[in-house]
Amino acid sequence: MGMDITVLIVDWAHLTEIAPDERLEVLQESAYADDEDESDEVDAGWVWPAEPDRSWLGRYEFGGTLGSYKPHFWAAQAWEDVRDAAGTALRTTLDDFLEALIWWGPEAESDTEHVDADVFPSEDGLWRPGPLIARGPRSVARLNRCWQEAAPALPRLREPYARHAACPGRWIADFDEFTALLSGWAEVVGEAQRRRWGLIGLPI
C-alpha cells in the first residue's frame, strides 16, 4: 500500500459530457495544474483551482497524510478490528460509508468495488495502478446520510477502539486519528452533496 491518492469533488454534469474513455485522462490532467508548485499546496483542506477551465472540480488534502493512501488503508483496517464492538446501528452505517470509499467490506475476498457503474469503461487509462474511487451524486447523497447517522454515535467507539484497534507507531495510531480521517471523508462527501457533485479518488 505504498501508493498515493488524490481526492476530488467533481461537477458530474461536466464529467458526463466527456467521452467515457477519455474521463480518466481528463481527470488526471485536471487534478493538478501544470504551473502548480509548492507555494500552492495546503497542509489540509480544499484547493480550488483558479483557472476557469478547472472550475468544475476541487481537490481535498487530508491533514497529516502527505497524500499517502496508507492512512486510509489503516483506517479501514482499524474499522475491521473494532466493528464487532460497535452497536448494530453504528456498524451498519459506518459499514456503508467506509465500504463505499476505502474499506474492502466484511467479506474481503469479494474485492469490494469503489466505482459506480458507467463512470469509467475500464481502468486502462490510469497513469498508475492503485485505489480508484468514483461515486456519483446519488451515491454521495446516500453517503452523506450515512455519516449524519453515524457521527453522533462515534464517541462510543473510543473505549472499544483503545482495546481492539489502537496501534501506536503506525498510521492511524489511535481513536483521534481514526475520527480525524473519517471526518475528512465526511467533509469531502458533505461538500460534494452541497454542490450536488460527485467524488473521485485517483492514484497519483
mmCIF file of C-alpha atoms in Angstrom:
data_model
loop_
_atom_site.group_PDB
_atom_site.id
_atom_site.type_symbol
_atom_site.label_atom_id
_atom_site.label_comp_id
_atom_site.label_asym_id
_atom_site.label_seq_id
_atom_site.Cartn_x
_atom_site.Cartn_y
_atom_site.Cartn_z
ATOM 1 C CA MET A 1 0.000 0.000 0.000
ATOM 2 C CA GLY A 2 2.729 2.435 -0.934
ATOM 3 C CA MET A 3 0.675 4.392 -3.457
ATOM 4 C CA ASP A 4 -0.629 7.918 -3.084
ATOM 5 C CA ILE A 5 -4.129 9.198 -3.715
ATOM 6 C CA THR A 6 -5.718 12.480 -4.717
ATOM 7 C CA VAL A 7 -9.342 13.082 -3.762
ATOM 8 C CA LEU A 8 -11.544 15.353 -5.860
ATOM 9 C CA ILE A 9 -15.114 16.501 -5.927
ATOM 10 C CA VAL A 10 -16.372 16.903 -9.461
ATOM 11 C CA ASP A 11 -19.248 18.572 -11.290
ATOM 12 C CA TRP A 12 -20.890 15.382 -12.525
ATOM 13 C CA ALA A 13 -22.745 17.083 -15.354
ATOM 14 C CA HIS A 14 -19.407 18.270 -16.738
ATOM 15 C CA LEU A 15 -17.773 14.879 -16.248
ATOM 16 C CA THR A 16 -20.537 13.020 -18.048
ATOM 17 C CA GLU A 17 -20.184 15.321 -21.059
ATOM 18 C CA ILE A 18 -16.650 13.947 -21.524
ATOM 19 C CA ALA A 19 -16.392 10.810 -23.647
ATOM 20 C CA PRO A 20 -16.290 7.837 -21.230
ATOM 21 C CA ASP A 21 -12.948 6.534 -22.474
ATOM 22 C CA GLU A 22 -11.382 9.995 -22.023
ATOM 23 C CA ARG A 23 -12.626 10.730 -18.495
ATOM 24 C CA LEU A 24 -9.741 9.207 -16.574
ATOM 25 C CA GLU A 25 -7.127 11.075 -18.559
ATOM 26 C CA VAL A 26 -9.001 14.383 -18.302
ATOM 27 C CA LEU A 27 -9.395 13.959 -14.541
ATOM 28 C CA GLN A 28 -5.730 13.122 -14.071
ATOM 29 C CA GLU A 29 -4.636 16.108 -16.139
ATOM 30 C CA SER A 30 -7.099 18.467 -14.422
ATOM 31 C CA ALA A 31 -6.366 17.464 -10.828
ATOM 32 C CA TYR A 32 -3.127 19.461 -10.814
ATOM 33 C CA ALA A 33 -2.271 22.484 -12.955
ATOM 34 C CA ASP A 34 0.939 22.421 -14.973
ATOM 35 C CA ASP A 35 2.160 25.530 -13.159
ATOM 36 C CA GLU A 36 1.073 24.426 -9.684
ATOM 37 C CA ASP A 37 4.020 24.464 -7.323
ATOM 38 C CA GLU A 38 4.729 24.012 -3.638
ATOM 39 C CA SER A 39 3.537 27.522 -2.835
ATOM 40 C CA ASP A 40 0.043 26.451 -3.960
ATOM 41 C CA GLU A 41 -0.073 23.454 -1.639
ATOM 42 C CA VAL A 42 -2.019 23.290 1.602
ATOM 43 C CA ASP A 43 -1.422 21.016 4.572
ATOM 44 C CA ALA A 44 -5.099 20.185 4.907
ATOM 45 C CA GLY A 45 -8.380 21.221 3.354
ATOM 46 C CA TRP A 46 -9.561 22.395 -0.016
ATOM 47 C CA VAL A 47 -7.647 23.522 -3.067
ATOM 48 C CA TRP A 48 -9.921 25.317 -5.532
ATOM 49 C CA PRO A 49 -8.324 25.856 -8.955
ATOM 50 C CA ALA A 50 -8.318 29.461 -10.112
ATOM 51 C CA GLU A 51 -8.284 28.560 -13.813
ATOM 52 C CA PRO A 52 -11.762 28.789 -15.406
ATOM 53 C CA ASP A 53 -11.227 25.533 -17.293
ATOM 54 C CA ARG A 54 -10.691 23.707 -13.973
ATOM 55 C CA SER A 55 -13.577 25.298 -12.068
ATOM 56 C CA TRP A 56 -15.545 22.058 -12.329
ATOM 57 C CA LEU A 57 -13.521 20.335 -9.607
ATOM 58 C CA GLY A 58 -11.969 20.842 -6.188
ATOM 59 C CA ARG A 59 -9.179 18.888 -4.505
ATOM 60 C CA TYR A 60 -9.163 17.897 -0.846
ATOM 61 C CA GLU A 61 -5.932 17.370 1.066
ATOM 62 C CA PHE A 62 -6.179 15.108 4.118
ATOM 63 C CA GLY A 63 -4.193 16.565 7.009
ATOM 64 C CA GLY A 64 -1.079 14.694 8.065
ATOM 65 C CA THR A 65 -1.184 12.133 5.257
ATOM 66 C CA LEU A 66 1.207 13.737 2.728
ATOM 67 C CA GLY A 67 -1.101 12.369 0.043
ATOM 68 C CA SER A 68 -0.351 8.781 1.018
ATOM 69 C CA TYR A 69 -3.035 6.104 0.794
ATOM 70 C CA LYS A 70 -1.550 4.288 3.810
ATOM 71 C CA PRO A 71 -3.628 6.184 6.423
ATOM 72 C CA HIS A 72 -6.809 5.280 4.542
ATOM 73 C CA PHE A 73 -5.763 1.635 4.399
ATOM 74 C CA TRP A 74 -5.016 1.586 8.133
ATOM 75 C CA ALA A 75 -8.272 3.360 8.967
ATOM 76 C CA ALA A 76 -10.086 0.605 7.093
ATOM 77 C CA GLN A 77 -8.068 -1.995 8.996
ATOM 78 C CA ALA A 78 -8.909 -0.286 12.293
ATOM 79 C CA TRP A 79 -12.601 -0.413 11.460
ATOM 80 C CA GLU A 80 -12.232 -4.106 10.704
ATOM 81 C CA ASP A 81 -10.690 -4.546 14.158
ATOM 82 C CA VAL A 82 -13.301 -2.571 16.100
ATOM 83 C CA ARG A 83 -16.557 -3.006 14.156
ATOM 84 C CA ASP A 84 -17.749 -6.032 16.141
ATOM 85 C CA ALA A 85 -17.693 -3.856 19.259
ATOM 86 C CA ALA A 86 -19.914 -1.214 17.640
ATOM 87 C CA GLY A 87 -23.665 -1.329 18.108
ATOM 88 C CA THR A 88 -25.764 -2.576 15.232
ATOM 89 C CA ALA A 89 -26.872 0.861 14.014
ATOM 90 C CA LEU A 90 -23.375 2.363 14.032
ATOM 91 C CA ARG A 91 -21.875 -0.759 12.482
ATOM 92 C CA THR A 92 -24.402 -0.692 9.640
ATOM 93 C CA THR A 93 -23.978 2.991 8.791
ATOM 94 C CA LEU A 94 -20.175 3.010 9.045
ATOM 95 C CA ASP A 95 -20.017 -0.209 7.038
ATOM 96 C CA ASP A 96 -21.939 1.518 4.256
ATOM 97 C CA PHE A 97 -19.877 4.724 4.498
ATOM 98 C CA LEU A 98 -16.441 3.110 4.540
ATOM 99 C CA GLU A 99 -17.210 0.280 2.128
ATOM 100 C CA ALA A 100 -18.180 2.839 -0.494
ATOM 101 C CA LEU A 101 -14.909 4.734 -0.092
ATOM 102 C CA ILE A 102 -11.901 2.841 1.306
ATOM 103 C CA TRP A 103 -12.909 -0.383 3.030
ATOM 104 C CA TRP A 104 -12.928 -3.805 1.381
ATOM 105 C CA GLY A 105 -16.009 -4.861 3.345
ATOM 106 C CA PRO A 106 -16.736 -7.694 5.761
ATOM 107 C CA GLU A 107 -16.027 -10.245 3.013
ATOM 108 C CA ALA A 108 -12.567 -9.130 1.965
ATOM 109 C CA GLU A 109 -12.229 -11.871 -0.643
ATOM 110 C CA SER A 110 -15.144 -10.360 -2.584
ATOM 111 C CA ASP A 111 -12.896 -7.429 -3.612
ATOM 112 C CA THR A 112 -15.317 -4.590 -2.967
ATOM 113 C CA GLU A 113 -15.685 -2.209 -5.891
ATOM 114 C CA HIS A 114 -15.359 1.513 -5.144
ATOM 115 C CA VAL A 115 -16.517 2.741 -8.562
ATOM 116 C CA ASP A 116 -20.129 3.402 -9.516
ATOM 117 C CA ALA A 117 -21.303 1.714 -12.693
ATOM 118 C CA ASP A 118 -20.945 3.528 -16.015
ATOM 119 C CA VAL A 119 -18.386 6.096 -14.830
ATOM 120 C CA PHE A 120 -15.334 4.564 -16.495
ATOM 121 C CA PRO A 121 -15.446 1.838 -19.171
ATOM 122 C CA SER A 122 -12.189 0.433 -17.779
ATOM 123 C CA GLU A 123 -9.162 1.370 -15.692
ATOM 124 C CA ASP A 124 -6.826 1.141 -18.681
ATOM 125 C CA GLY A 125 -6.290 4.899 -18.726
ATOM 126 C CA LEU A 126 -4.839 5.109 -15.220
ATOM 127 C CA TRP A 127 -1.345 6.548 -15.158
ATOM 128 C CA ARG A 128 -0.546 4.462 -12.074
ATOM 129 C CA PRO A 129 -2.160 1.385 -10.518
ATOM 130 C CA GLY A 130 -3.799 1.963 -7.185
ATOM 131 C CA PRO A 131 -7.033 2.896 -5.434
ATOM 132 C CA LEU A 132 -9.742 4.212 -7.739
ATOM 133 C CA ILE A 133 -12.908 5.708 -6.265
ATOM 134 C CA ALA A 134 -15.837 7.144 -8.217
ATOM 135 C CA ARG A 135 -19.147 7.996 -6.595
ATOM 136 C CA GLY A 136 -21.821 9.999 -8.386
ATOM 137 C CA PRO A 137 -24.231 12.493 -6.796
ATOM 138 C CA ARG A 138 -26.800 9.834 -5.879
ATOM 139 C CA SER A 139 -24.179 7.765 -4.065
ATOM 140 C CA VAL A 140 -22.816 10.912 -2.415
ATOM 141 C CA ALA A 141 -26.263 11.767 -1.057
ATOM 142 C CA ARG A 142 -26.555 8.268 0.422
ATOM 143 C CA LEU A 143 -23.088 8.506 1.974
ATOM 144 C CA ASN A 144 -23.891 11.885 3.480
ATOM 145 C CA ARG A 145 -26.972 10.389 5.133
ATOM 146 C CA CYS A 146 -24.836 7.529 6.472
ATOM 147 C CA TRP A 147 -22.380 9.964 8.011
ATOM 148 C CA GLN A 148 -25.102 12.106 9.566
ATOM 149 C CA GLU A 149 -26.454 8.980 11.253
ATOM 150 C CA ALA A 150 -23.046 7.640 12.320
ATOM 151 C CA ALA A 151 -21.315 10.786 13.565
ATOM 152 C CA PRO A 152 -23.290 11.278 16.825
ATOM 153 C CA ALA A 153 -22.541 7.685 17.881
ATOM 154 C CA LEU A 154 -18.817 7.724 17.062
ATOM 155 C CA PRO A 155 -17.661 8.787 20.575
ATOM 156 C CA ARG A 156 -18.995 5.492 21.912
ATOM 157 C CA LEU A 157 -16.220 3.746 19.986
ATOM 158 C CA ARG A 158 -13.387 5.454 21.870
ATOM 159 C CA GLU A 159 -13.049 2.851 24.627
ATOM 160 C CA PRO A 160 -13.510 -0.280 22.436
ATOM 161 C CA TYR A 161 -11.150 1.277 19.886
ATOM 162 C CA ALA A 162 -8.443 1.564 22.551
ATOM 163 C CA ARG A 163 -8.886 -2.131 23.323
ATOM 164 C CA HIS A 164 -9.205 -3.580 19.844
ATOM 165 C CA ALA A 165 -7.740 -1.224 17.248
ATOM 166 C CA ALA A 166 -5.183 1.172 18.757
ATOM 167 C CA CYS A 167 -1.712 0.615 17.355
ATOM 168 C CA PRO A 168 0.876 3.188 18.480
ATOM 169 C CA GLY A 169 3.555 3.862 15.929
ATOM 170 C CA ARG A 170 1.592 3.197 12.761
ATOM 171 C CA TRP A 171 -0.621 5.387 10.617
ATOM 172 C CA ILE A 172 -3.965 5.872 12.414
ATOM 173 C CA ALA A 173 -2.440 5.073 15.771
ATOM 174 C CA ASP A 174 -5.440 5.935 17.939
ATOM 175 C CA PHE A 175 -9.101 6.868 18.018
ATOM 176 C CA ASP A 176 -8.488 10.582 17.460
ATOM 177 C CA GLU A 177 -6.531 9.911 14.270
ATOM 178 C CA PHE A 178 -9.227 7.489 13.131
ATOM 179 C CA THR A 179 -12.020 10.005 13.618
ATOM 180 C CA ALA A 180 -9.938 12.807 12.064
ATOM 181 C CA LEU A 181 -9.511 10.808 8.846
ATOM 182 C CA LEU A 182 -13.178 9.836 8.769
ATOM 183 C CA SER A 183 -14.108 13.475 9.340
ATOM 184 C CA GLY A 184 -12.004 14.380 6.297
ATOM 185 C CA TRP A 185 -14.049 11.975 4.189
ATOM 186 C CA ALA A 186 -17.202 13.445 5.720
ATOM 187 C CA GLU A 187 -16.024 16.911 4.656
ATOM 188 C CA VAL A 188 -15.492 15.663 1.095
ATOM 189 C CA VAL A 189 -18.862 13.945 0.986
ATOM 190 C CA GLY A 190 -20.633 16.904 2.586
ATOM 191 C CA GLU A 191 -19.200 19.481 0.180
ATOM 192 C CA ALA A 192 -19.971 17.259 -2.813
ATOM 193 C CA GLN A 193 -23.516 16.836 -1.519
ATOM 194 C CA ARG A 194 -23.928 20.587 -1.030
ATOM 195 C CA ARG A 195 -22.949 21.190 -4.650
ATOM 196 C CA ARG A 196 -24.724 18.060 -5.905
ATOM 197 C CA TRP A 197 -21.427 16.892 -7.353
ATOM 198 C CA GLY A 198 -19.717 13.509 -7.271
ATOM 199 C CA LEU A 199 -16.392 12.469 -5.805
ATOM 200 C CA ILE A 200 -13.339 10.850 -7.363
ATOM 201 C CA GLY A 201 -10.219 9.293 -5.840
ATOM 202 C CA LEU A 202 -7.261 8.756 -8.167
ATOM 203 C CA PRO A 203 -3.887 7.106 -7.603
ATOM 204 C CA ILE A 204 -1.093 9.622 -8.133
#
